[in-house]
Short mmCIF file of C-alpha atoms in Angstrom, two decimals:
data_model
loop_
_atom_site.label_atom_id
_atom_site.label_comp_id
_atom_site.label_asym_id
_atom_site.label_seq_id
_atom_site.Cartn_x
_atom_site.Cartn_y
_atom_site.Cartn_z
CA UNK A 1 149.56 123.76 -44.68
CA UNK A 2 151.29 125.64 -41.59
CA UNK A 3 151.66 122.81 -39.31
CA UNK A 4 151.86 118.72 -39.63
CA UNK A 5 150.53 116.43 -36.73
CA UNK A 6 151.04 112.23 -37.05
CA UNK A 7 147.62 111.15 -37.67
CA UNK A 8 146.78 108.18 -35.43
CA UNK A 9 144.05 106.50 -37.29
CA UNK A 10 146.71 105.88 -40.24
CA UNK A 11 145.37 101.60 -40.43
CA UNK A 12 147.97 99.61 -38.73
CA UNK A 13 147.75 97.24 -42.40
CA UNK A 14 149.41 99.92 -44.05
CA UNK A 15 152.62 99.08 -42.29
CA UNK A 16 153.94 101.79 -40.20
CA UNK A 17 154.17 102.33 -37.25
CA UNK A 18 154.41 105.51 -35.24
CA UNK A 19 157.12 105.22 -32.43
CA UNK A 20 156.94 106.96 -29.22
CA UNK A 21 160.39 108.47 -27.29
CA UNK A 22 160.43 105.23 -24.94
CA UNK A 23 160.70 102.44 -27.99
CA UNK A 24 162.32 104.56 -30.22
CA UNK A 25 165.06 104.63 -27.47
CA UNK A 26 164.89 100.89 -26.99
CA UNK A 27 165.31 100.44 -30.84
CA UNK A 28 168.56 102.12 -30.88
CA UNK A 29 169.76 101.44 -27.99
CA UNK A 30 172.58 99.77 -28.23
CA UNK A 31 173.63 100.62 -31.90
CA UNK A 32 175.81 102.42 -34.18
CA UNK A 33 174.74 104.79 -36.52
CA UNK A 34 176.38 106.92 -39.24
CA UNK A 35 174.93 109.82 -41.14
CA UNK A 36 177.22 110.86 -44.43
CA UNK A 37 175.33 114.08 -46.93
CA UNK A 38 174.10 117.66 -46.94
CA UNK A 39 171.77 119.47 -44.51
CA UNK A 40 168.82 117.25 -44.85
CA UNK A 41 170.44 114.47 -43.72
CA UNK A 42 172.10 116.42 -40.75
CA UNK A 43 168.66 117.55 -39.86
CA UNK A 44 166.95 114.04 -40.19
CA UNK A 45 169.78 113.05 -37.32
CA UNK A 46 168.75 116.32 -35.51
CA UNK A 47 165.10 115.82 -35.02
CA UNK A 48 166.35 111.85 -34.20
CA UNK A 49 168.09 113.15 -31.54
CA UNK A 50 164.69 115.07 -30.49
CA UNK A 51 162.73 111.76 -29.93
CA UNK A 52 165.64 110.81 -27.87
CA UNK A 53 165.34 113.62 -25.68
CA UNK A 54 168.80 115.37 -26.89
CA UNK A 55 168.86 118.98 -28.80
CA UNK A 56 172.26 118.75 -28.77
CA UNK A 57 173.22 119.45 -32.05
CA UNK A 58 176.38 117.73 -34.02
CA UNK A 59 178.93 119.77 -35.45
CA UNK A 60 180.87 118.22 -38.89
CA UNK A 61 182.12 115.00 -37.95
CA UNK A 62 181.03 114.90 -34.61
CA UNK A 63 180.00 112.29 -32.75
CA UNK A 64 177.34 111.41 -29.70
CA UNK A 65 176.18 108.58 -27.57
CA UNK A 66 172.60 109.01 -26.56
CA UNK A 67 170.73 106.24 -24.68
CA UNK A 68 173.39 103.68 -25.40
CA UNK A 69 173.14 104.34 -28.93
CA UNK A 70 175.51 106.18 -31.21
CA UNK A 71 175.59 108.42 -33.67
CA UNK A 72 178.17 110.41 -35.78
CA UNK A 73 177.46 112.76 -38.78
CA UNK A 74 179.93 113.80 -41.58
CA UNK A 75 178.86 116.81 -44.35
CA UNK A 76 178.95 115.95 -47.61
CA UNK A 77 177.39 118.17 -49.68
CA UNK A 78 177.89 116.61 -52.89
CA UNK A 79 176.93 113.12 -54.17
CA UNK A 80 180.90 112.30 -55.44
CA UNK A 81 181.88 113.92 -51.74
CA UNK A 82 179.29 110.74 -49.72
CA UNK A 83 180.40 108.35 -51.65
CA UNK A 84 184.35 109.06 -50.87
CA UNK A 85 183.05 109.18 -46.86
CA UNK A 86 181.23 106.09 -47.57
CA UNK A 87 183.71 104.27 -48.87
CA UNK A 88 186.15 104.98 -45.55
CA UNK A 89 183.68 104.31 -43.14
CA UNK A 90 180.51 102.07 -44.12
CA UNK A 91 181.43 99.34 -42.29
CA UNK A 92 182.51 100.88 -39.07
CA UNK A 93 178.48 101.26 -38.29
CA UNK A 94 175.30 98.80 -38.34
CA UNK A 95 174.22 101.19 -40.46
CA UNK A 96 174.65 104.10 -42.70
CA UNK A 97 171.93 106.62 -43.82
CA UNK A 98 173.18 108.83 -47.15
CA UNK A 99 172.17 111.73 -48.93
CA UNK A 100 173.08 114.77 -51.13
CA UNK A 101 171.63 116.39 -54.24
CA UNK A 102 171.16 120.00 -54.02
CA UNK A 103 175.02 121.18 -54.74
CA UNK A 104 175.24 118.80 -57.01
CA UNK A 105 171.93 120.37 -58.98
CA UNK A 106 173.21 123.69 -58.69
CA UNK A 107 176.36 122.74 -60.34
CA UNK A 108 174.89 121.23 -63.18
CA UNK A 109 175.83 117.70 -62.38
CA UNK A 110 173.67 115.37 -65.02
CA UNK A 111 171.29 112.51 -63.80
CA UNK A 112 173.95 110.01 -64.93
CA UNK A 113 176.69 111.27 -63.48
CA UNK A 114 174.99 111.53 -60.34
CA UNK A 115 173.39 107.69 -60.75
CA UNK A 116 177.08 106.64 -60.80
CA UNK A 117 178.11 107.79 -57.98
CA UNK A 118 174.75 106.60 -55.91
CA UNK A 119 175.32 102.57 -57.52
CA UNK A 120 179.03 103.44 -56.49
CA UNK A 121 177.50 103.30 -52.80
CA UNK A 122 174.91 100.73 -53.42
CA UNK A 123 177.98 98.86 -54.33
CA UNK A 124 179.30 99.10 -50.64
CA UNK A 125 176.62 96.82 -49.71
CA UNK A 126 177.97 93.32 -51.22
CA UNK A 127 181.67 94.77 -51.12
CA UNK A 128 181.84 95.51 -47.06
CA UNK A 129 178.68 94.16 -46.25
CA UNK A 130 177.58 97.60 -44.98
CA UNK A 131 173.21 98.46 -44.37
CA UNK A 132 172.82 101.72 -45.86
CA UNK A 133 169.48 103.61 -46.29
CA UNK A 134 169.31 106.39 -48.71
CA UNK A 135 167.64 109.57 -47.98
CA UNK A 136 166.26 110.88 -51.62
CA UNK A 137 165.94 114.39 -52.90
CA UNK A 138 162.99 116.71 -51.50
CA UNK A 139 160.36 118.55 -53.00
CA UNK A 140 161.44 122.13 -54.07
CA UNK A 141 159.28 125.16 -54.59
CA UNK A 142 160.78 127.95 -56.73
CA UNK A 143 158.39 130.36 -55.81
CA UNK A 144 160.49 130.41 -52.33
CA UNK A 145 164.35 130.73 -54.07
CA UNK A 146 163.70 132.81 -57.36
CA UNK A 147 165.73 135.39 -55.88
CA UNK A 148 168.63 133.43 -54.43
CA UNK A 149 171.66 133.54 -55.65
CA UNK A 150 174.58 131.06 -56.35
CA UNK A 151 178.09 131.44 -54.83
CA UNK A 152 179.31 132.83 -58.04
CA UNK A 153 176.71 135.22 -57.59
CA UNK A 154 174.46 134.26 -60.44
CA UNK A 155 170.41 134.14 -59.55
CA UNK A 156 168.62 130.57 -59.24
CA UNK A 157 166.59 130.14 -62.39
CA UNK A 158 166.42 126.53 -62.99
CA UNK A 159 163.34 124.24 -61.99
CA UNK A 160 164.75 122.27 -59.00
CA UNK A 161 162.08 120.59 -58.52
CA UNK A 162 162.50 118.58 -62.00
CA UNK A 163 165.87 118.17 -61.20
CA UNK A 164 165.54 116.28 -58.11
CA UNK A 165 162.59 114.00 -59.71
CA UNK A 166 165.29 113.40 -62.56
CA UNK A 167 168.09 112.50 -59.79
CA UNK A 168 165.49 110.18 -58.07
CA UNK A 169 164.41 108.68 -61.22
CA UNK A 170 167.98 107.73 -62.06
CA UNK A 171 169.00 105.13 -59.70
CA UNK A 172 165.57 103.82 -58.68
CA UNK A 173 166.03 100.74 -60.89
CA UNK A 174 169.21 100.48 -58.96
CA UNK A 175 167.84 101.01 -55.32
CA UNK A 176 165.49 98.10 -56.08
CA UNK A 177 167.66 95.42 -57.77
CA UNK A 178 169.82 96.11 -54.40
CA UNK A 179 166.91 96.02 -52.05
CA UNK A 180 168.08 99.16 -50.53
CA UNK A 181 165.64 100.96 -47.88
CA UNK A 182 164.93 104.67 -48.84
CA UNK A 183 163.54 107.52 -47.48
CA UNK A 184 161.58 108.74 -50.09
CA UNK A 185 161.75 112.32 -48.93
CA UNK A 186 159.96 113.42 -52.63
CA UNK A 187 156.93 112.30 -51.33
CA UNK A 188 156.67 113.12 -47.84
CA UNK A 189 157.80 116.60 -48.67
CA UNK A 190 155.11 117.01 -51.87
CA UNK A 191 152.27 119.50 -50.75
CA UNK A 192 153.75 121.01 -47.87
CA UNK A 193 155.33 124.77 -49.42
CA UNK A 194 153.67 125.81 -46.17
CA UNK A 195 156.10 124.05 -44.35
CA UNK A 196 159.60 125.00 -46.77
CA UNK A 197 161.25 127.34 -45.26
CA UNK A 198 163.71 128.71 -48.24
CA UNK A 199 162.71 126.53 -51.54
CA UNK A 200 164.43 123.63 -50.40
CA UNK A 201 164.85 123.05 -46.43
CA UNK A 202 161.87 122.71 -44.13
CA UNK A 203 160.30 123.02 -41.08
CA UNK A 204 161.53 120.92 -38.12
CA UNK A 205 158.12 118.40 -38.10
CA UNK A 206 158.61 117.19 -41.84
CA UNK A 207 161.76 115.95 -40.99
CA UNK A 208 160.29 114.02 -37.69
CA UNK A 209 158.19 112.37 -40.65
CA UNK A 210 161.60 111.09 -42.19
CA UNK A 211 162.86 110.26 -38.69
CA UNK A 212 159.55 107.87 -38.34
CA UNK A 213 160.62 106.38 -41.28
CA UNK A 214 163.75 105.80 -40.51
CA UNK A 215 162.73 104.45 -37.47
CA UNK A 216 160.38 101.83 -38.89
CA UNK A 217 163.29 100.84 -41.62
CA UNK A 218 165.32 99.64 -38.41
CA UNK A 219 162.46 97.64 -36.83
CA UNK A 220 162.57 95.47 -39.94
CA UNK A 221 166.74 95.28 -39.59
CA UNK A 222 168.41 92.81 -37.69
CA UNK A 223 171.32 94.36 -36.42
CA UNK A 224 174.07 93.43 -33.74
CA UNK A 225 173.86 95.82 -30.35
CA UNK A 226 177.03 97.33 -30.59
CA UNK A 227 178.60 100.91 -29.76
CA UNK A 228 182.37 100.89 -31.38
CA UNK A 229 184.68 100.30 -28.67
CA UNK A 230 186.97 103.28 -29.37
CA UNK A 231 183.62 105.55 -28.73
CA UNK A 232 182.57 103.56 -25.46
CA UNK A 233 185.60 103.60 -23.71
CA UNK A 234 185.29 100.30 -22.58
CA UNK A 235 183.21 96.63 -23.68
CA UNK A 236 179.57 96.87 -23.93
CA UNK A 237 177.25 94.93 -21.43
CA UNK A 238 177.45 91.32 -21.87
CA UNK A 239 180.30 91.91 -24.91
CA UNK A 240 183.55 89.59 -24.33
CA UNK A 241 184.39 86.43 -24.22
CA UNK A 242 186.15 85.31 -20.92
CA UNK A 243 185.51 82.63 -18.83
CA UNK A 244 183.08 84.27 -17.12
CA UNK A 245 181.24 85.86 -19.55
CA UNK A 246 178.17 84.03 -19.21
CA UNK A 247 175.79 83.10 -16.05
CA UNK A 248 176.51 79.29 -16.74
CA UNK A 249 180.69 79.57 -16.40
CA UNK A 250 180.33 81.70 -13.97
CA UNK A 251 178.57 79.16 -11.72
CA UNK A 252 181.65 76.51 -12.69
CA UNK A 253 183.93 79.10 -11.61
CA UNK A 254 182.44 79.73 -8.30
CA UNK A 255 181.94 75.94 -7.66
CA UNK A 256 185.67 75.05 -8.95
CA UNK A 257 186.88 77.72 -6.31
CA UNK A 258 184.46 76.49 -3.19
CA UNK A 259 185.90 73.02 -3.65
CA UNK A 260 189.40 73.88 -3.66
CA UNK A 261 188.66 75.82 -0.44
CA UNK A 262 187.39 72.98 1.29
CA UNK A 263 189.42 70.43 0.18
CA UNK A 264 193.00 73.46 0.50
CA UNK A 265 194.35 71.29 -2.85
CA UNK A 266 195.32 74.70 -5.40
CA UNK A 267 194.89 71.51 -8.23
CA UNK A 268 191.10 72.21 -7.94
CA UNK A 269 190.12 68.75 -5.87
CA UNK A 270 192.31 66.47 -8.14
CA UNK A 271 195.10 65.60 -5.57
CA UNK A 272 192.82 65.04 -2.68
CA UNK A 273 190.10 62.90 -5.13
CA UNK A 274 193.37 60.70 -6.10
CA UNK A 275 194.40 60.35 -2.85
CA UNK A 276 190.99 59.02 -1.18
CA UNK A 277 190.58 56.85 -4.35
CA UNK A 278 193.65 55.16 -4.87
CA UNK A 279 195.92 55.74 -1.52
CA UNK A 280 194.83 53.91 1.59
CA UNK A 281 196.61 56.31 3.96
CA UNK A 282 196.32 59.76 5.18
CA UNK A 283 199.92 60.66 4.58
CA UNK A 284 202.00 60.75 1.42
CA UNK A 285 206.00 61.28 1.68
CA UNK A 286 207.55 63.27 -1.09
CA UNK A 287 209.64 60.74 -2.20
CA UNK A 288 207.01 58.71 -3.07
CA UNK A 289 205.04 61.81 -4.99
CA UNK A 290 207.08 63.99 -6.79
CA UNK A 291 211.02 63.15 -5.98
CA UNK A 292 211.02 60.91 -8.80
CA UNK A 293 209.79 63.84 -10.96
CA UNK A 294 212.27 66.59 -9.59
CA UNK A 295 215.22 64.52 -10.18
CA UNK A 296 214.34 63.54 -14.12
CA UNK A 297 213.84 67.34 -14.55
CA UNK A 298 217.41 67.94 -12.96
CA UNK A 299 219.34 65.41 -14.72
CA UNK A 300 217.46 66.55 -18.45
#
């Protein structure tokens, strides 16, 4: 396999849906998104930003406002390294997307260990009452890294590939009990070595695949439309509460205003109502209104 194209006749029973540039724009739109892990989550963001007509890419904690949505990515190459970010940050976004395995692999970190740090996040969810979606490890293919080497200079020998499965395997019990969306990057990367481009990262169209996904995990979300306020220099569109803030009050305002115009009383119609109501002339002294008042306030 060289190349990957969406197939269109997927049935629309299975579920999902593929999203073109326009609603993919109008599902975001509006909302804030956070990307925490290692270089497959910072390319599932990238080839997001594609369908939203931005190859603009983010540096380390960078952030970007495309089509009135929002998005900010922070590295974290290692499991223990997301869920530190995580724990700072989760619930300054609707959502967060996580992910990070391969350092960890390399440095011999066991499935358990690793588990504990992934429930640590899960965790986040009843504690800050954060969304998060976790991206899972990827297919490997050894054949592409036998002769890489480490940072300590030693050559790749281990099977990846189990690894990964082992990481996944850990903290699926977990991801369910916690009804946690994932992207389940194991499978949509199995079968497609023609598409890896170094043993472990891939071409640019697998990771549209993931972006799909992620796209059709926040269809089923039912998130509020806002862009942090610090990032949008300003209130959203229809955000606030003043008087005027909807159609409705605005209409009392502009009808509280017109009478007090007509009527010149600044006590918005009262004083001239009372007046025709209860006073049978067209002059009042003010002795007889206020003097009374004045001279109680003086005396206090």
């Amino acid at each position: 396999v060289t190349s990957w194209k969406w197939d269109n006749t997927v049935p629309k029973s299975c579920g999902f849906h593929h999203y073109s540039t326009d609603q993919i724009a109008k599902l975001f739109s509006g909302r804030s998104i956070g990307f925490i892990g290692d270089d497959s989550v910072y390319e599932l963001l990238f080839s997001l930003q594609r369908n939203l007509r931005t190859l603009r890419r983010l540096e380390h904690s960078n952030s970007l406002t495309v089509d009135e949505a929002f998005f900010k990515y922070t590295k974290a190459t290692e499991i223990k390294s997301v869920y530190l970010q995580a724990a700072n940050s989760v619930d300054k976004f609707d959502v967060v997307v996580f992910g990070a395995w391969l350092n960890d692999a390399m440095n011999d970190v066991s499935p358990t260990k690793y588990a504990s740090y992934v429930e640590k996040i899960l965790a986040l969810k009843q504690k800050k009452k954060a969304r998060i979606v976790w991206m899972q490890p990827q297919t490997v293919f050894k054949s592409l890294y036998k002769n890489r080497v480490r940072t300590d200079g030693a050559v790749l020998t281990q099977d990846f590939n189990v690894t990964a499965y082992n990481y996944k395997s850990s903290v699926l019990e977990s991801v369910h009990n916690s009804n946690t969306p994932t992207i389940d990057m194991f499978k949509i990367t199995s079968g497609r070595e023609g598409e890896c481009l170094d043993g472990f990262m891939y071409s640019s169209s697998t990771y549209a695949t993931s972006a799909q996904v992620l796209t059709n995990i926040f269809s089923k979300l039912k998130l509020n439309r806002v862009i942090p306020v610090s990032e949008n220099n300003g209130l959203n569109k229809g955000s606030g509460s003043g008087i005027a803030h909807s159609a409705t009050n605005g209409m009392i305002v502009l009808a509280v205003a017109l009478v007090m115009i007509v009527t010149m009383d600044s006590y918005f119609g009262i004083a001239f109502l009372s007046k025709k109501i209860i006073l049978d002339r067209e002059q009042v002294t003010w002795e007889e209104s206020i003097e009374a008042l004045h001279r109680k306030i003086m005396t206090s």
